[in-house]
MMTF fields as JSON, N, C-alpha, C and O atoms, coordinates in Angstrom:
{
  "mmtfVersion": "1.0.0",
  "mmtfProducer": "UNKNOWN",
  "numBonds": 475,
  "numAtoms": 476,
  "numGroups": 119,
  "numChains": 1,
  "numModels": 1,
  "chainsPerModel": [1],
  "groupsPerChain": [119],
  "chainIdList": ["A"],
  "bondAtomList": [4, 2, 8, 6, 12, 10, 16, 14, 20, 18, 24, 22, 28, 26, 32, 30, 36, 34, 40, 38, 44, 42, 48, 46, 52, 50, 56, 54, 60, 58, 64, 62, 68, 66, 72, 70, 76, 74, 80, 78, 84, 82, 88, 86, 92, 90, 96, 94, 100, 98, 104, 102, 108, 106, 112, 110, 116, 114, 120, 118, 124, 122, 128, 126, 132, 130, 136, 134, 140, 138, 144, 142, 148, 146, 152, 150, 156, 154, 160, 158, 164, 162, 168, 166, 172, 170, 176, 174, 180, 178, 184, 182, 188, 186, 192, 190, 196, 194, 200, 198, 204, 202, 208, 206, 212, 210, 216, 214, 220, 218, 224, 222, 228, 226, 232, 230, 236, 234, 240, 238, 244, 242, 248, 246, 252, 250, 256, 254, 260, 258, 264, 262, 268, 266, 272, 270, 276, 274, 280, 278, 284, 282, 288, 286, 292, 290, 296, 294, 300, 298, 304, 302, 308, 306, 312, 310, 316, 314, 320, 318, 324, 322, 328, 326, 332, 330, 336, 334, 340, 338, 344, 342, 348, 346, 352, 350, 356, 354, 360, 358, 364, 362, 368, 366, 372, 370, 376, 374, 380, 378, 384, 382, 388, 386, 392, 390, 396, 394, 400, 398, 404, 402, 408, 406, 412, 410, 416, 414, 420, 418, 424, 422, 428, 426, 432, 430, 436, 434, 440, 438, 444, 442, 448, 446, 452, 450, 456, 454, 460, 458, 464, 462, 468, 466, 472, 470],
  "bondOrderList": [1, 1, 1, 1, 1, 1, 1, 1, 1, 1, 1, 1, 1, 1, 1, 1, 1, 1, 1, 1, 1, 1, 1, 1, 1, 1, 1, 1, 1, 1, 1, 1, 1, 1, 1, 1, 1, 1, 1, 1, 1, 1, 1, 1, 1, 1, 1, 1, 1, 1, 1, 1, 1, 1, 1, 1, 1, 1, 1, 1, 1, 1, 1, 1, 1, 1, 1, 1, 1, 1, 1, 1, 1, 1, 1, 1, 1, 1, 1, 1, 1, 1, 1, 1, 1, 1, 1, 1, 1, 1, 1, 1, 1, 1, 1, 1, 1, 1, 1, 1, 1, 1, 1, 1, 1, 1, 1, 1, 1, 1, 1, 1, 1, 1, 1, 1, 1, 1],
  "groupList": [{"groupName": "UNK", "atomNameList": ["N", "CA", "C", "O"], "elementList": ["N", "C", "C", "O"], "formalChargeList": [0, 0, 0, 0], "bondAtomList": [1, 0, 2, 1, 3, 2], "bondOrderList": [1, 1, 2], "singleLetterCode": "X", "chemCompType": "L-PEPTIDE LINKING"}],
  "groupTypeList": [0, 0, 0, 0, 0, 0, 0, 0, 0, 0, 0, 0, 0, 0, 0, 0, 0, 0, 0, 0, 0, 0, 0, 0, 0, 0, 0, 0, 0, 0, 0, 0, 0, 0, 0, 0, 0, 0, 0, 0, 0, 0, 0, 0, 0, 0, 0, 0, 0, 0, 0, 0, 0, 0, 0, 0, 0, 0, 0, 0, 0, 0, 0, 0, 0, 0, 0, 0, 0, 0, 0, 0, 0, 0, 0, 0, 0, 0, 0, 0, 0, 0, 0, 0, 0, 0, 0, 0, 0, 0, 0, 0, 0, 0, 0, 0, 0, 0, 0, 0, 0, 0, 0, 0, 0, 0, 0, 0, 0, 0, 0, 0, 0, 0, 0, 0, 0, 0, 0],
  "groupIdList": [1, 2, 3, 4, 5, 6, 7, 8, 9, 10, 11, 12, 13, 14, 15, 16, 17, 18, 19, 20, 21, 22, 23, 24, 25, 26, 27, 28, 29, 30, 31, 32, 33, 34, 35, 36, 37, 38, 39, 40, 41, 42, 43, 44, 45, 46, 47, 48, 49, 50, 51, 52, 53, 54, 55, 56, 57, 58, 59, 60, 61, 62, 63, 64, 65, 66, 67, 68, 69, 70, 71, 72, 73, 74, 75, 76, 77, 78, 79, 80, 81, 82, 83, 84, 85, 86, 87, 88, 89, 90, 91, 92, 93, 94, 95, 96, 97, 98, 99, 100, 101, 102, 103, 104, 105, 106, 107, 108, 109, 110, 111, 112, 113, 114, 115, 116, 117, 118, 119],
  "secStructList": [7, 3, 3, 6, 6, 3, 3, 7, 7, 7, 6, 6, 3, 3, 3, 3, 3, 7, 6, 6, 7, 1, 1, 7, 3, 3, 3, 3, 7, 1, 1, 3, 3, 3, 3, 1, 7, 7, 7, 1, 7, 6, 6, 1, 7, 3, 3, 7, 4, 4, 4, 1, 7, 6, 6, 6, 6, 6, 7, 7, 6, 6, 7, 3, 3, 3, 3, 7, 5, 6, 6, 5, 3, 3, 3, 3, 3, 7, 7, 7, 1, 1, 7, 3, 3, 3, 6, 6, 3, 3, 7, 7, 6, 6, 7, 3, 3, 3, 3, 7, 6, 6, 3, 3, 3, 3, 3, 6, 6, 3, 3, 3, 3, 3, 3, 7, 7, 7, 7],
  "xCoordList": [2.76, 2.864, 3.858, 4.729, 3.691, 4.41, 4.917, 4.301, 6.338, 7.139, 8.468, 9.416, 8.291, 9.676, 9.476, 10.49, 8.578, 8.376, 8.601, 8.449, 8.947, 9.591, 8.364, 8.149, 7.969, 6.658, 7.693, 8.615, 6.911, 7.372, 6.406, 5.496, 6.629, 5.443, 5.339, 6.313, 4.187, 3.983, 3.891, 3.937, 3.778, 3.811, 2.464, 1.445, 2.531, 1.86, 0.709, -0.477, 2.124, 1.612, 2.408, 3.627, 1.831, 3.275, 2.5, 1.528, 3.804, 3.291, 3.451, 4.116, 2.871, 2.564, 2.67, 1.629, 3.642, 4.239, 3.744, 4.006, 2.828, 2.538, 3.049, 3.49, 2.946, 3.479, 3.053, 1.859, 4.016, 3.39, 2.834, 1.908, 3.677, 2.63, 4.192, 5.072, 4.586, 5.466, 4.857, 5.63, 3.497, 2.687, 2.463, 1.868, 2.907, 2.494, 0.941, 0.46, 0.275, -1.066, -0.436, 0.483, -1.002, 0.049, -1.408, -2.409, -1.479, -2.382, -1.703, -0.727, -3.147, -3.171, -3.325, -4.498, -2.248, -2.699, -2.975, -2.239, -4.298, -5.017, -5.678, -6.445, -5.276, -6.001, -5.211, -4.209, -6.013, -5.47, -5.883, -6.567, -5.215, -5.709, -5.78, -4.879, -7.101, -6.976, -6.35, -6.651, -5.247, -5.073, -5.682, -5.257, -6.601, -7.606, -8.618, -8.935, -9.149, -10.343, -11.386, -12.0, -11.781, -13.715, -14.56, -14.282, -15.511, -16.45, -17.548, -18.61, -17.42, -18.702, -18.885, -20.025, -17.886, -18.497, -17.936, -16.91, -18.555, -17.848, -17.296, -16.252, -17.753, -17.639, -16.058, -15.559, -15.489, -14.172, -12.73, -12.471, -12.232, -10.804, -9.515, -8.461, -10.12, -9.639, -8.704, -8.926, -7.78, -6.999, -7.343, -7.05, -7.945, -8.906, -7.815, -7.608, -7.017, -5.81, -6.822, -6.363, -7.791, -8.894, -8.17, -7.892, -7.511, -7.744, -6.115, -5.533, -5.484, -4.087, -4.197, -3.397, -5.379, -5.816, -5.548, -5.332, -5.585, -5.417, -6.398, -5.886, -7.642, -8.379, -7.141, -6.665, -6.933, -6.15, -4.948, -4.613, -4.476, -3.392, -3.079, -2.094, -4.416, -5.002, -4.925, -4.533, -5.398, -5.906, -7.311, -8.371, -7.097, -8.155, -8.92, -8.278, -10.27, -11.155, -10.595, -10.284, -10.476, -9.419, -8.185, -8.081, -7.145, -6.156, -5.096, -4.441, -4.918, -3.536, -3.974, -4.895, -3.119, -3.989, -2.613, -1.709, -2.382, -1.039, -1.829, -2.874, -1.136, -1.577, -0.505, 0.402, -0.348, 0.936, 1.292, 0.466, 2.696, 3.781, 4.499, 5.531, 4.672, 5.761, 5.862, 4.772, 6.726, 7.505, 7.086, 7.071, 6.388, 6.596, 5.45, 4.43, 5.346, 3.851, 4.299, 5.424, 3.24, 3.391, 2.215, 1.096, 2.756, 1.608, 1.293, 2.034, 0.15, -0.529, -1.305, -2.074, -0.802, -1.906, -3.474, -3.741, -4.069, -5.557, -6.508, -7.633, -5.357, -5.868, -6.378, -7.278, -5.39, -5.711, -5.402, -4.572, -6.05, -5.98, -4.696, -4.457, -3.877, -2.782, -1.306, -0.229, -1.91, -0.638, 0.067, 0.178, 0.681, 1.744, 2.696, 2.768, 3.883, 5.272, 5.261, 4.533, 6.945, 7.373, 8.637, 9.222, 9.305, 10.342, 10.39, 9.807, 11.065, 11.079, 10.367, 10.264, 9.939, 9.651, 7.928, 7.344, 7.059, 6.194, 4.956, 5.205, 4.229, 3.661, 3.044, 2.829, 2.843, 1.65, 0.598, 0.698, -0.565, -1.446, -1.772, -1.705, -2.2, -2.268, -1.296, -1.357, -0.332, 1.541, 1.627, 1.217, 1.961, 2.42, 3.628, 4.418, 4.119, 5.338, 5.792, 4.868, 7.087, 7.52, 7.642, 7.938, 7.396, 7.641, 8.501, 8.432, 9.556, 10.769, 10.902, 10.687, 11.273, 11.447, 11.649, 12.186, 11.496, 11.498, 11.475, 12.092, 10.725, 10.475, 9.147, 8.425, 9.48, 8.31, 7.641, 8.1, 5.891, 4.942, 4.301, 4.109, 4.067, 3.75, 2.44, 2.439, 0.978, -0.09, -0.066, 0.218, -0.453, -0.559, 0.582, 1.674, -0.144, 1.756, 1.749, 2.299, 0.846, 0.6, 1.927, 1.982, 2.87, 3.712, 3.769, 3.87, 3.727, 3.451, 5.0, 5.414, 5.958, 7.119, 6.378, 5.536, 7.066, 6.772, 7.805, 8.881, 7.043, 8.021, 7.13, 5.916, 7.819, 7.111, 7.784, 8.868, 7.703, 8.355, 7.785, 7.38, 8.049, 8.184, 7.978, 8.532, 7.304, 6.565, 7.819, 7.449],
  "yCoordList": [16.648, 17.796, 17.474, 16.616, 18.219, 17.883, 19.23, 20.229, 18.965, 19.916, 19.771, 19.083, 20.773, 20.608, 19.145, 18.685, 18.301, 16.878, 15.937, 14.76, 16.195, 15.714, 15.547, 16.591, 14.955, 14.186, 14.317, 13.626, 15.716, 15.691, 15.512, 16.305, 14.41, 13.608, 14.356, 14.504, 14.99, 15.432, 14.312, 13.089, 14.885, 13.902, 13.383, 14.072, 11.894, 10.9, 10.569, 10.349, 10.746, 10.203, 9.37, 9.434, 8.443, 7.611, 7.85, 8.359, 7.033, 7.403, 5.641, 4.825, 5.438, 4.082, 4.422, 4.899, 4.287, 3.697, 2.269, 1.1, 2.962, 1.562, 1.617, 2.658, 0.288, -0.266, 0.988, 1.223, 1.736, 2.023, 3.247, 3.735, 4.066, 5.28, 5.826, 5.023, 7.112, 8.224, 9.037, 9.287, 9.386, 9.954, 9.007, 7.992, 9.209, 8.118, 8.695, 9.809, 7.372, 7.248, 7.874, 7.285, 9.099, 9.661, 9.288, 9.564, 8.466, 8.374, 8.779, 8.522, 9.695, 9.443, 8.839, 8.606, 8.268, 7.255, 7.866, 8.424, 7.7, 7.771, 6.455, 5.986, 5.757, 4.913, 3.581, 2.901, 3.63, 2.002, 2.955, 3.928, 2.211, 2.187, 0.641, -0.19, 0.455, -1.058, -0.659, 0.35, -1.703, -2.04, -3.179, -4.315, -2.982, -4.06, -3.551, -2.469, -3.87, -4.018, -2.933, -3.367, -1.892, -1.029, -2.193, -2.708, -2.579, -2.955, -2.25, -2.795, -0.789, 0.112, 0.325, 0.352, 0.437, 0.615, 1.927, 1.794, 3.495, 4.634, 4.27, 4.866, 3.386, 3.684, 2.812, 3.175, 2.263, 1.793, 2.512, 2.707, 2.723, 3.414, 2.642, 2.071, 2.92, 1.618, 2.421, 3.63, 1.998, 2.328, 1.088, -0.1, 1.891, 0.864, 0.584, 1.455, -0.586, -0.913, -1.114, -0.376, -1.642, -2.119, -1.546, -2.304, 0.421, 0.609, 0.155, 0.753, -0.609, -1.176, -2.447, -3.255, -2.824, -4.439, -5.467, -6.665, -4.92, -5.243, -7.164, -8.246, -6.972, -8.333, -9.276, -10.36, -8.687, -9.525, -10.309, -11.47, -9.6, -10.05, -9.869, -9.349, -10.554, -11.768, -10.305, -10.297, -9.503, -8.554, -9.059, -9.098, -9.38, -9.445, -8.207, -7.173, -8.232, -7.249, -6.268, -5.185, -6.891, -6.525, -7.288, -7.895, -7.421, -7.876, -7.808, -8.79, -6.123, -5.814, -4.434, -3.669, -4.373, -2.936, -2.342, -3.106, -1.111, -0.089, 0.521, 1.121, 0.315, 1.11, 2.145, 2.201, 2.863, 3.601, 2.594, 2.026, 2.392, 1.86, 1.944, 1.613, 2.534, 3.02, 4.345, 4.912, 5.03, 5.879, 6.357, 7.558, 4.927, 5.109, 3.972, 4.243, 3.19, 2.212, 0.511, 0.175, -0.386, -1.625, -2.155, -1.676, -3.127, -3.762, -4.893, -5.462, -5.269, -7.032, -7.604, -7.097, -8.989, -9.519, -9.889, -10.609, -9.63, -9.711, -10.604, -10.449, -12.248, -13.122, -13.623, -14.407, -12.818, -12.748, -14.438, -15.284, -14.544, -15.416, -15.902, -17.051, -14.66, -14.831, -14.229, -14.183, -13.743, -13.523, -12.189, -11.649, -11.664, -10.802, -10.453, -10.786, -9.635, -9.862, -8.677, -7.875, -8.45, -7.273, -7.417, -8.189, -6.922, -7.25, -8.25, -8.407, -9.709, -11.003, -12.444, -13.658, -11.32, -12.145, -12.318, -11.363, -13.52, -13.394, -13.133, -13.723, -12.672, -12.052, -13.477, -14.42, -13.432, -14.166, -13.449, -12.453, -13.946, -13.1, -13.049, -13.992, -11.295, -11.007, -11.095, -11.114, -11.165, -10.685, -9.228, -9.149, -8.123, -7.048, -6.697, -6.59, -6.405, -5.986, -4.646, -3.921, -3.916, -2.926, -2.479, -3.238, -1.259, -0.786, 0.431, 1.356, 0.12, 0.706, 1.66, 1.176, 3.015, 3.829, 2.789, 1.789, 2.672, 2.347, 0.661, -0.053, 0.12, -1.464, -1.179, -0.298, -2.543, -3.148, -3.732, -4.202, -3.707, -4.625, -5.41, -5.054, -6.622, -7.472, -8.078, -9.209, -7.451, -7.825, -8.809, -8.399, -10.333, -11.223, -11.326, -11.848, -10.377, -10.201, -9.178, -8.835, -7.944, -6.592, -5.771, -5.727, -5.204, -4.847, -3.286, -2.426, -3.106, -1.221, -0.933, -1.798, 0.399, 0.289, 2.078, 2.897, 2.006, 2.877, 3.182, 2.641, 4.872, 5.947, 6.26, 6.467, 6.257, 6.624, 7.59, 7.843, 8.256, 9.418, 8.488, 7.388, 9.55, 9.004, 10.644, 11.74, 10.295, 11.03, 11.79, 12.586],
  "zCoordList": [-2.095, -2.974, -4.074, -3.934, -5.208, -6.299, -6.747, -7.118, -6.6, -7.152, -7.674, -7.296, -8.863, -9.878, -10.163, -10.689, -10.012, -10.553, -9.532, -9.858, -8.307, -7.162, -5.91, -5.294, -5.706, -4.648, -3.124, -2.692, -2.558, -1.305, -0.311, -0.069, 0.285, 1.533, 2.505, 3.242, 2.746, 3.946, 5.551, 5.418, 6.792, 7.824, 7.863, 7.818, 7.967, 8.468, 6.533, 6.284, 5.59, 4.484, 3.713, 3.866, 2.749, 2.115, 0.36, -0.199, 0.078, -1.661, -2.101, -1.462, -3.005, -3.519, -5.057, -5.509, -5.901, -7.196, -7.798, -7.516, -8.847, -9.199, -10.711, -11.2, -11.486, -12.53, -13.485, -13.673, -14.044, -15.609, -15.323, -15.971, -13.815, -13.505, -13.323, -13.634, -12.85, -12.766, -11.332, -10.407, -11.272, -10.045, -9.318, -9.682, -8.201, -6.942, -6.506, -6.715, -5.741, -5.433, -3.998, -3.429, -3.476, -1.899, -1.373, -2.036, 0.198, 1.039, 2.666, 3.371, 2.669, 4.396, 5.253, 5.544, 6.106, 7.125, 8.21, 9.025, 8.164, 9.819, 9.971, 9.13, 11.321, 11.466, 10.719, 10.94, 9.968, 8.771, 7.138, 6.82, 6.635, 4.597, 4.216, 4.333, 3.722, 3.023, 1.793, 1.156, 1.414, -0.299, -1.049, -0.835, -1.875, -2.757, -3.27, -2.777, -3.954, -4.687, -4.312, -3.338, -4.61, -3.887, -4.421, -5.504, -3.727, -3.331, -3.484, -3.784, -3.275, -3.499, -1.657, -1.193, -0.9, 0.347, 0.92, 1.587, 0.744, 0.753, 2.074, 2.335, 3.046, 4.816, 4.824, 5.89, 4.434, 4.401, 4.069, 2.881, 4.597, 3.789, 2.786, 3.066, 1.703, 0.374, -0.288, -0.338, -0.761, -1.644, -3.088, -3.226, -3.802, -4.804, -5.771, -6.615, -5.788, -7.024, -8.241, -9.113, -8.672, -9.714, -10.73, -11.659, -10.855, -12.509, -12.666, -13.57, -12.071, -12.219, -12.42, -11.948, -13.274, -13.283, -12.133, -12.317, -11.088, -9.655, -9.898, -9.61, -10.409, -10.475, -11.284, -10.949, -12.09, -13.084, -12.317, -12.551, -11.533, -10.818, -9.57, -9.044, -8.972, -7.662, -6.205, -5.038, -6.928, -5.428, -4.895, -5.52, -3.783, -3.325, -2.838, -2.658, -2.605, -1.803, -1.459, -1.953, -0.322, 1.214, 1.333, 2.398, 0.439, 0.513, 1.596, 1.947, 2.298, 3.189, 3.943, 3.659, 4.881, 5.569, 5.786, 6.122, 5.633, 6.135, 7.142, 6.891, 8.786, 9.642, 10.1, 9.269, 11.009, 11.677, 12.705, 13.419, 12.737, 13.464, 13.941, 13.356, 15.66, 16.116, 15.53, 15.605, 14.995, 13.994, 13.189, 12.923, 12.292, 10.649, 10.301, 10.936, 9.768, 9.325, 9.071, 8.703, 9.333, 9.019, 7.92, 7.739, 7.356, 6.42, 7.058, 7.859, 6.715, 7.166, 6.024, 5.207, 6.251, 5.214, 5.436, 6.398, 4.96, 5.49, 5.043, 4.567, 5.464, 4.653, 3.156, 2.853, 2.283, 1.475, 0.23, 0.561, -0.792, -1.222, -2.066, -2.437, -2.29, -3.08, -2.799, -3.394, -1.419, -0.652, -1.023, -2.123, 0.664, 0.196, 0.716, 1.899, 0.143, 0.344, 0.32, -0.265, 1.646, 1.363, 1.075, 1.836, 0.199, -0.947, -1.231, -2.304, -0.597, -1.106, -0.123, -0.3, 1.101, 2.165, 2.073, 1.56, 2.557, 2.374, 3.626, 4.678, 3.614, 5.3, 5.726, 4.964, 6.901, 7.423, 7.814, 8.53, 7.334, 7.299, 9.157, 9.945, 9.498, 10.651, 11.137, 12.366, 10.706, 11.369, 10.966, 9.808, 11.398, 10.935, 10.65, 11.588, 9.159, 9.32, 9.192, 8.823, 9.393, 9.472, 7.975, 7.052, 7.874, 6.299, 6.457, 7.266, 5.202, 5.452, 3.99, 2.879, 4.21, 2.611, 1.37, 1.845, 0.37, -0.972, -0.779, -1.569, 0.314, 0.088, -1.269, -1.738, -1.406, -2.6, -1.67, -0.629, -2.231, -1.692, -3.018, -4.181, -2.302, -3.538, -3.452, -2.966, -3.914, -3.404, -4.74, -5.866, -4.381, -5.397, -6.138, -5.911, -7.619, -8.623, -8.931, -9.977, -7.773, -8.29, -7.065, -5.836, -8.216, -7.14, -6.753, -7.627, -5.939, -5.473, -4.788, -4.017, -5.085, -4.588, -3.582, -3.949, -2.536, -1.103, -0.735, -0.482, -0.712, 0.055, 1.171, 1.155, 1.98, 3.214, 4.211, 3.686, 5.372, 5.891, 7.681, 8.056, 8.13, 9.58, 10.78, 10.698, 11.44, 12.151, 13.333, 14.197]
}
């Protein structure tokens, strides 16, 4: 929800800040969210980076998945071709890591900064 200009996360949602935006992209995690590319496949749960020139700067498809974790949520890399990081560290793909309020994620050289809340 957005108020007085201020993005207050409801439970079991995070917000994703991308380059050159002020409104965060807020998703629900149930389950998993892919971050990458639509494909055109309504049956997937995508968080489509594309109109953030996401191609331009090496998102793959299916680049990373945010599932719920414990608490609060982890990212994974999902084999992706150009790799990704959370703040300066870089994942192994199918390692999950912990995602923590205002880390950066770095799909390729597309960087998304995350607020997230905790259950």
């Amino acid at each position: 929800k957005l108020r007085n200009g201020v993005v207050t996360l409801e439970s079991g949602t995070i917000a994703l800040y991308l380059p050159g935006t002020f409104v965060p992209l807020v998703v629900l995690v149930q389950g998993e969210v892919i971050l990458g590319r639509n494909v055109g496949n309504p049956n997937i749960p995508i968080v489509d980076l594309t109109p953030y020139s996401a191609g331009l700067l090496g998102v793959s498809r299916h680049h990373a998945v945010i599932r719920p974790f414990g608490t609060g949520y982890s990212v994974e890399d999902l084999g992706s071709t150009n790799g990704t990081w959370v703040n300066t560290g870089q994942l192994t793909p199918g390692r999950p890591q912990a995602l923590n309020d205002n880390d950066a994620i770095r799909l390729g050289e597309l960087v998304l900064h995350v607020r997230v809340t905790s259950d």
